[in-house]
Short mmCIF file of C-alpha atoms and ligand atoms in Angstrom, two decimals:
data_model
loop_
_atom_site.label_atom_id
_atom_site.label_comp_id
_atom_site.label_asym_id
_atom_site.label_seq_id
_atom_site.Cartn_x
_atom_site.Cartn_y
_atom_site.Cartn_z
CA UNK A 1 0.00 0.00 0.00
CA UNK A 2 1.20 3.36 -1.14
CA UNK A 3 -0.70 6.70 -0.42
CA UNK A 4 -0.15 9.58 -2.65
CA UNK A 5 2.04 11.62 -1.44
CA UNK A 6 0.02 15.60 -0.94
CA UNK A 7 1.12 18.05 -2.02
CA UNK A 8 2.72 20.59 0.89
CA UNK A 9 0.27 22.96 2.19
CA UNK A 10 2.16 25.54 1.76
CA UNK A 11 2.75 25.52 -1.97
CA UNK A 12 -0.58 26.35 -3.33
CA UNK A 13 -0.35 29.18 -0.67
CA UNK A 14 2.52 30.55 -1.11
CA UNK A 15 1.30 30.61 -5.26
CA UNK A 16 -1.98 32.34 -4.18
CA UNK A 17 0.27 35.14 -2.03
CA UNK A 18 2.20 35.70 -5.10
CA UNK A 19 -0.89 36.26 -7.35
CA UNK A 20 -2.52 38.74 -5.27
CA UNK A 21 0.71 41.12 -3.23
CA UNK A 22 1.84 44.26 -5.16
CA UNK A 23 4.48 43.30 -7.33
CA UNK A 24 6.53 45.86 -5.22
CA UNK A 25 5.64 43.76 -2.05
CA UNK A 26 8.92 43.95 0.23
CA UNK A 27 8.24 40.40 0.86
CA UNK A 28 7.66 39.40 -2.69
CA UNK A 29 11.34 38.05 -2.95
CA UNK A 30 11.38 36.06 -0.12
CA UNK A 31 8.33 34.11 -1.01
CA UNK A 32 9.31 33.18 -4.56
CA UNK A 33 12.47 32.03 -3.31
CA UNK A 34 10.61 30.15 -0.62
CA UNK A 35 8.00 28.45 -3.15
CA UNK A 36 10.68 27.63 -5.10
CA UNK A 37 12.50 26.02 -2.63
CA UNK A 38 9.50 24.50 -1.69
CA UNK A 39 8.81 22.77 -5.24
CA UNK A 40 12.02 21.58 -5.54
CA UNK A 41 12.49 20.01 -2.29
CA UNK A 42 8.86 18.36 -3.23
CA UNK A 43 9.74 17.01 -6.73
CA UNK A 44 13.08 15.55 -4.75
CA UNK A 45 10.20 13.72 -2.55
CA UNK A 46 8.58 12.37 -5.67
CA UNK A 47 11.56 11.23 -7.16
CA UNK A 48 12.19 9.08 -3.78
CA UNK A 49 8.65 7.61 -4.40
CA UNK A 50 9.05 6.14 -7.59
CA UNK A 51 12.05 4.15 -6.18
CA UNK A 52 10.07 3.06 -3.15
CA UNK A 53 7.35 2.24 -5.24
CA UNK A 54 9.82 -0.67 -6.49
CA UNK A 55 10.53 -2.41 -3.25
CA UNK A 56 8.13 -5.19 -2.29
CA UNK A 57 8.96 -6.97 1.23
CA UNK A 58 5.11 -9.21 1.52
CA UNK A 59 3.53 -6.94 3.82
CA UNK A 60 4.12 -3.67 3.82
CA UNK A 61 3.15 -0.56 4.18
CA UNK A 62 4.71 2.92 2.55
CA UNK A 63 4.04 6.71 4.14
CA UNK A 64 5.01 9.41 1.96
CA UNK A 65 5.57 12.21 4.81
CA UNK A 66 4.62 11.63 8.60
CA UNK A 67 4.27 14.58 10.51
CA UNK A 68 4.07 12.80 14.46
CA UNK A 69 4.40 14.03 17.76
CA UNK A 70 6.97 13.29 20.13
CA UNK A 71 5.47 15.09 22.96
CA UNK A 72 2.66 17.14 23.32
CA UNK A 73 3.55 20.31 21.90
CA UNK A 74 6.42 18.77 19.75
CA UNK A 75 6.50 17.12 16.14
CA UNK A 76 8.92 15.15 14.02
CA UNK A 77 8.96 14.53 10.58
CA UNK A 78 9.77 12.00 8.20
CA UNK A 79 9.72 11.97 4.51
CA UNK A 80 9.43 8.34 3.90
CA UNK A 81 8.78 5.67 5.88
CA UNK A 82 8.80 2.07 4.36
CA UNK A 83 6.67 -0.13 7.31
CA UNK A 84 6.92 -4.28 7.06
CA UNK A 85 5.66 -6.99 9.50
CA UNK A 86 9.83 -7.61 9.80
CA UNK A 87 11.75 -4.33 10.21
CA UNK A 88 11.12 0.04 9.02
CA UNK A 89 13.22 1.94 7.68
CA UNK A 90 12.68 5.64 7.12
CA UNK A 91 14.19 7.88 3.89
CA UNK A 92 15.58 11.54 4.70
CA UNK A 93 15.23 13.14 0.83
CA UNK A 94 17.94 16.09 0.36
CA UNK A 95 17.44 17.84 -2.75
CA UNK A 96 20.66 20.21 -2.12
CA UNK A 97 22.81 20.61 -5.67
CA UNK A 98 26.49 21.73 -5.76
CA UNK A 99 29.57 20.62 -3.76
CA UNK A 100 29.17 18.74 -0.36
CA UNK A 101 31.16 17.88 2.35
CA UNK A 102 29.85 16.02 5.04
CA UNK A 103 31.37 16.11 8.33
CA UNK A 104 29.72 14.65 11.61
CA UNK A 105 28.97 18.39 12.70
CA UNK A 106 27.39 19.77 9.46
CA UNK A 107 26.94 19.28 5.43
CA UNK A 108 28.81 22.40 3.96
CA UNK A 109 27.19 22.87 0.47
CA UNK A 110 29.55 24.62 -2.37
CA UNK A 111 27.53 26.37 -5.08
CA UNK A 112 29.45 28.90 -7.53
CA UNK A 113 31.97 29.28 -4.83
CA UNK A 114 30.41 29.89 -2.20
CA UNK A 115 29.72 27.92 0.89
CA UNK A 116 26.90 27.46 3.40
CA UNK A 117 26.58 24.83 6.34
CA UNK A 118 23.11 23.24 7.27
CA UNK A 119 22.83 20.65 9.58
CA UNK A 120 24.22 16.98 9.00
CA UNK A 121 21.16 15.38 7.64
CA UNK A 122 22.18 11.89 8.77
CA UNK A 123 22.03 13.13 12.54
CA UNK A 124 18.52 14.87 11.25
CA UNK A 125 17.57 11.40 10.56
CA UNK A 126 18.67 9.39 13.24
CA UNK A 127 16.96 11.17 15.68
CA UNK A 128 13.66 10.87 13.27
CA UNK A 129 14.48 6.90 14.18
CA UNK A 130 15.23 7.71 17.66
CA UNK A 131 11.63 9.73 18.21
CA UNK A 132 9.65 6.76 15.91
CA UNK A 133 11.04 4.52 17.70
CA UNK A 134 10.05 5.28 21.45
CA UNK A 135 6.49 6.10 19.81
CA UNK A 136 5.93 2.76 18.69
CA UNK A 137 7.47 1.41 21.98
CA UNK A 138 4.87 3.82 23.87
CA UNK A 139 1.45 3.51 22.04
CA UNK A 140 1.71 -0.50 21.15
CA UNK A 141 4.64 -2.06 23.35
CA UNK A 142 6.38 -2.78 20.13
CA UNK A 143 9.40 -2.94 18.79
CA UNK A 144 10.85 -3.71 15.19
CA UNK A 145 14.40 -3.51 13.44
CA UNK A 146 14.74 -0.30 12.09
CA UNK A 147 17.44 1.53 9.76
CA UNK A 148 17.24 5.19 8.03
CA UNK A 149 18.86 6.34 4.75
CA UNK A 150 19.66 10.17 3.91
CA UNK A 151 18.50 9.85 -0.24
CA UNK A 152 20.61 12.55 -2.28
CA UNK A 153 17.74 13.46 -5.07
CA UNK A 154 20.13 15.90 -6.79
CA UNK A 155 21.30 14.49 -9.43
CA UNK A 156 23.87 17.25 -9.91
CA UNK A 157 24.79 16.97 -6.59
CA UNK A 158 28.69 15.62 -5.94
CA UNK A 159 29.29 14.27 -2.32
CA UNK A 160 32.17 14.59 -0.70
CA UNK A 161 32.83 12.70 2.95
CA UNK A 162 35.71 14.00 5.79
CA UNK A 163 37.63 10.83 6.20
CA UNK A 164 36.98 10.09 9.96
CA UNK A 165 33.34 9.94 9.17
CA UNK A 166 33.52 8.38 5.65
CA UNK A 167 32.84 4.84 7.38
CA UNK A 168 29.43 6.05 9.35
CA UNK A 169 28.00 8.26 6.56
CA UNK A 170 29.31 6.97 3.57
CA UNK A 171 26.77 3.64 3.79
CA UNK A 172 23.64 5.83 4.64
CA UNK A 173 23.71 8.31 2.13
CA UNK A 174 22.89 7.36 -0.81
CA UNK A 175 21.32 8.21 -4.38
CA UNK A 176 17.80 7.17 -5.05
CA UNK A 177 18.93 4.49 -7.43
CA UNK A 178 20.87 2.31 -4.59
CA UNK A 179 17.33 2.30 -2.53
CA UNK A 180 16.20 -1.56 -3.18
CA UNK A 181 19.65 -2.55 -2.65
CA UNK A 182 20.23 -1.29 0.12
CA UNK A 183 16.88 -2.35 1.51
CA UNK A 184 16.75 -5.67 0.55
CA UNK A 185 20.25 -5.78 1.92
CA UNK A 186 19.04 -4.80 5.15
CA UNK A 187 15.86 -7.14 4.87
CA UNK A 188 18.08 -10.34 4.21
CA UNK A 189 19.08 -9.96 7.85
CA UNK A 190 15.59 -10.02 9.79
CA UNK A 191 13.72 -12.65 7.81
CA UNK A 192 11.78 -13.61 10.55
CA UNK A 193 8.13 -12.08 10.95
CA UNK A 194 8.07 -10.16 14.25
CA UNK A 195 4.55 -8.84 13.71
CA UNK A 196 1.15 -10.14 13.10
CA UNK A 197 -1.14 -9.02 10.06
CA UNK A 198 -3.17 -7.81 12.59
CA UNK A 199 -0.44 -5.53 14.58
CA UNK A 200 1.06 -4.30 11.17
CA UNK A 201 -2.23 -3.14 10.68
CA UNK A 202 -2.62 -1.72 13.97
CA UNK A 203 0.60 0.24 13.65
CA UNK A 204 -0.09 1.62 10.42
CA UNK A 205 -3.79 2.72 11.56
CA UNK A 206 -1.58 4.44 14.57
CA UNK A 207 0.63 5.87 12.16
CA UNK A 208 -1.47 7.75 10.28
CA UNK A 209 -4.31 8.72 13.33
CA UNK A 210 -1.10 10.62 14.68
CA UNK A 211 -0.47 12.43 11.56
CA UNK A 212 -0.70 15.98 11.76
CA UNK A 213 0.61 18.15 8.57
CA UNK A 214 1.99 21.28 9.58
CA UNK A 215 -0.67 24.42 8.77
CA UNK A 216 2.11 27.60 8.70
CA UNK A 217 0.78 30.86 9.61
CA UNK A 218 2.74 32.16 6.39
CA UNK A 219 1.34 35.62 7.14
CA UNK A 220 2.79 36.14 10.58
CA UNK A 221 6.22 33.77 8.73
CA UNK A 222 6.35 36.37 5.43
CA UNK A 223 5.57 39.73 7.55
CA UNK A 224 2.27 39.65 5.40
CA UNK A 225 -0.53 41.30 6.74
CA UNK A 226 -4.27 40.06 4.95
CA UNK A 227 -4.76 43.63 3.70
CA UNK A 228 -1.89 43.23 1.48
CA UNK A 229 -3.79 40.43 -0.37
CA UNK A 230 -5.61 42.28 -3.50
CA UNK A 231 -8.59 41.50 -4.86
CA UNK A 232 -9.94 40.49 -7.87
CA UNK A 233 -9.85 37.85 -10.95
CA UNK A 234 -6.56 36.87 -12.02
CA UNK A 235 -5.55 36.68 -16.33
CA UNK A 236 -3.72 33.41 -16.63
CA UNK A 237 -2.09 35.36 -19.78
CA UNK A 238 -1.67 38.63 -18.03
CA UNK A 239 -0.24 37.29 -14.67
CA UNK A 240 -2.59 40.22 -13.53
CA UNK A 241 -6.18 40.84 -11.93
CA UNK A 242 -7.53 42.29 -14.43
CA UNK A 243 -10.40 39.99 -15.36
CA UNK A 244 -14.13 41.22 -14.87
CA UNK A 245 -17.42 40.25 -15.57
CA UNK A 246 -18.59 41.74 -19.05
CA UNK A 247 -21.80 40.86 -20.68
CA UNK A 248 -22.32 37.38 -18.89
CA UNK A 249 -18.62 36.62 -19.15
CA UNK A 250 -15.31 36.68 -17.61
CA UNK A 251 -13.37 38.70 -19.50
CA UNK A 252 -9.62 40.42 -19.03
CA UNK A 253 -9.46 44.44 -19.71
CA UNK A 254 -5.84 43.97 -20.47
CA UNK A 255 -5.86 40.70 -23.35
CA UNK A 256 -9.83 40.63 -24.18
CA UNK A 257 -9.27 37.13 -23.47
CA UNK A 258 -12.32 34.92 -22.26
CA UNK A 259 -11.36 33.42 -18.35
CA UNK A 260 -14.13 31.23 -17.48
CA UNK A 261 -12.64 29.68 -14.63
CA UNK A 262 -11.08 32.80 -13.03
CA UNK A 263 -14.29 33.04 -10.28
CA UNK A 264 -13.38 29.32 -9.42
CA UNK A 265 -9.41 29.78 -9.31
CA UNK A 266 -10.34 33.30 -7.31
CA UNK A 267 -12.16 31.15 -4.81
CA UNK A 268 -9.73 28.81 -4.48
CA UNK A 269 -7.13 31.76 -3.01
CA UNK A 270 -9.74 32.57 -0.61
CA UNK A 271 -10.01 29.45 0.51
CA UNK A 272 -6.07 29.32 1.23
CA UNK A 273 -5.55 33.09 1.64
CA UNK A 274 -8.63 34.28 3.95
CA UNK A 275 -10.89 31.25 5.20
CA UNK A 276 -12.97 28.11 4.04
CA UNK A 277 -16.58 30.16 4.16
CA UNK A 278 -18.21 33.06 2.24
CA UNK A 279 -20.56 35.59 2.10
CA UNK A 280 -22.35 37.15 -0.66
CA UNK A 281 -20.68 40.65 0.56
CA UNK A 282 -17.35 39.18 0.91
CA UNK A 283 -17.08 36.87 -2.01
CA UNK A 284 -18.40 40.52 -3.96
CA UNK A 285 -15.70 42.73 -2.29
CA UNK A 286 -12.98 39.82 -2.66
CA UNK A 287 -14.06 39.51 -6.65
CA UNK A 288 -14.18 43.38 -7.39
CA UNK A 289 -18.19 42.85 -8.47
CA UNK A 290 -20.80 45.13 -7.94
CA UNK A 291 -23.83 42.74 -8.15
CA UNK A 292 -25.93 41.00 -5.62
CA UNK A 293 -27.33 38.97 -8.07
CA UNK A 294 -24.46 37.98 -10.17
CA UNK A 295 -22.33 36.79 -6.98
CA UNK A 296 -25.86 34.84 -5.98
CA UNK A 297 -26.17 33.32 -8.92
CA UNK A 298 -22.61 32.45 -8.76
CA UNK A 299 -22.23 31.10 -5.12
CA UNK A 300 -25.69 29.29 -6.21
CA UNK A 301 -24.56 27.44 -9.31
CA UNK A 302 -21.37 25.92 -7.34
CA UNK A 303 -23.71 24.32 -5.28
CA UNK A 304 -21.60 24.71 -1.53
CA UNK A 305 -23.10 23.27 1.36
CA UNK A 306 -24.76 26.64 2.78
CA UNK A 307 -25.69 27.77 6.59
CA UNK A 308 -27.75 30.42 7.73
CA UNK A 309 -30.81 32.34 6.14
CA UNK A 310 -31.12 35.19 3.70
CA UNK A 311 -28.58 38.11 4.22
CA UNK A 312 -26.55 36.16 6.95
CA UNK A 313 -26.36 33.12 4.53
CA UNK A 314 -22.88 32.11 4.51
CA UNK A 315 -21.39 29.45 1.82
CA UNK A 316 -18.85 26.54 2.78
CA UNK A 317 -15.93 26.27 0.12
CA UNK A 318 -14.58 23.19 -0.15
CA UNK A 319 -11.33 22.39 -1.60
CA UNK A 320 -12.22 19.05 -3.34
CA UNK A 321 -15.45 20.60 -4.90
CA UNK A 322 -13.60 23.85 -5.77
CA UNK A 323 -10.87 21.91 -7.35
CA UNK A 324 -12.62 19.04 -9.25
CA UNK A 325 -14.95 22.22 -11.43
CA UNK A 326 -11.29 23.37 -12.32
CA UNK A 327 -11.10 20.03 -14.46
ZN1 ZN B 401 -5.26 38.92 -19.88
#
């Protein structure tokens, strides 16, 4: 069993943010450099997928991205975690290009000549085993043979060890390619089934009830305040709000070029940028639009789960719906 991995929260918000701050936004920078970041550190995630997607060890399960607690207020995360009735093992993906050296302390990264340490990701990941570990130990008494590789997704990316730690890191980090190897290496040494069907089962139901993806408050994280967010329909052409409603249709001043989905793809910011219900009144100031009856007609035809009578009538956006008229 594989789920699909989602796609991070904070993508499609940090997308909507773009759309709708001032293209002079202080801020602007940051947050394209953060999306990107974002996007590539995701397709790095994929890429580890489709080489986990090879491995087959009888029962098993696969998690693409646990967020679990390991205390009350405190989270860890892991960005694969391959779960058998035998032994786990969970993938750290690094999608970091350019030069490294990796030292025991840190991973110094060389791009264009110039260098930047980050945290040794193999540390990063053995305490992910550490925390996942004592979890399972605490909620079901259980305990299984475990491992954890650091996956170097960058293809571009040339690794470099310091000597005295060559021996430790050297076997654990490793390109996506030498994933079932190393695996089934690992598996040849605990072929004995520790768990049941029924506890594998129970773990992985455990597993995922404990889940909880991070929600960011990117406004307080980008210095973002909601009034910054403009309104209006957004010109997939254009790259600017500068559709309106004109004759019956969704039209851009700037192109003359027919948007019928920009009132859809508007509501979908909302949803990510201000909140997951809407009022006649707000879904009118939000969309630049003048008319009552238009925006009823509107919120009417996308048939939302409504609450509330009349002028307090308030519409419940949901994602799913929102998305699938997109299609
Ligand atoms: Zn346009």
């Amino acid at each position: 069993m594989l789920r699909k991995r989602p796609v991070p929260y904070k993508i499609p918000v940090l997308e909507a943010i773009l759309k709708r701050i001032s293209k002079k936004h202080p801020e602007r920078e940051r947050v394209s450099k953060d999306l990107a970041h974002r996007k590539s550190g995701y397709r790095g995630e994929q890429n580890l997928d489709y080489y986990l997607r090879q491995l087959s060890f009888g029962y098993q399960y696969i998690f693409p991205g646990l967020r679990l607690p390991h205390s009350e207020t405190e989270f860890f995360q892991i960005d694969s975690l391959l779960l058998t009735n035998r032994f786990y093992v969970t993938f750290e993906a690094k999608n970091v290009a350019g030069s490294l050296l990796v030292e025991e302390h840190q991973l110094q990264q060389t791009i264009n000549e110039q260098t930047q340490a980050f945290q040794n990701p193999l540390v990063q990941a053995e305490n992910q085993l550490f925390h996942l570990n004592n979890l399972m130990k605490d909620y079901l008494h259980i305990q299984l043979p475990h491992t954890c590789f650091v996956v170097m997704t960058n293809p571009s990316c040339i690794i470099h060890f310091d000597p005295s730690y060559r021996h430790i890191a050297a076997p654990k980090m490793i390109r996506p390619s030498a994933i079932r190897h190393k695996v089934e290496h690992f598996s040849r040494q605990y072929p004995n089934p520790v768990l049941s069907t029924e506890q594998l089962h129970r773990l992985a139901t455990l597993l995922l009830q404990l889940d909880t993806p991070l929600r960011h408050d990117i406004f307080q994280e980008f210095h973002i305040s909601k009034k910054d967010i403009l309104p209006g329909l957004f010109c997939n052409d254009c790259k600017l709000l500068t559709v309106i409603r004109y004759r019956g249709r969704w039209i851009c001043t700037r192109c003359k070029k027919e948007n019928p989905k920009a009132p859809i793809e508007a509501l979908i910011d909302y949803y990510y940028l201000i909140g997951n219900t809407i009022t006649n009144r707000e879904l009118r100031a939000f969309f630049k639009l003048n008319s009552i009856s238009v925006a009823t007609k509107l919120l009417v035809a996308l048939g939302l789960p409504v609450s509330g009578q009349k002028r307090n009538r308030v519409y419940h956006l949901s994602l799913e719906k929102l998305k699938s008229l997109l299609k």
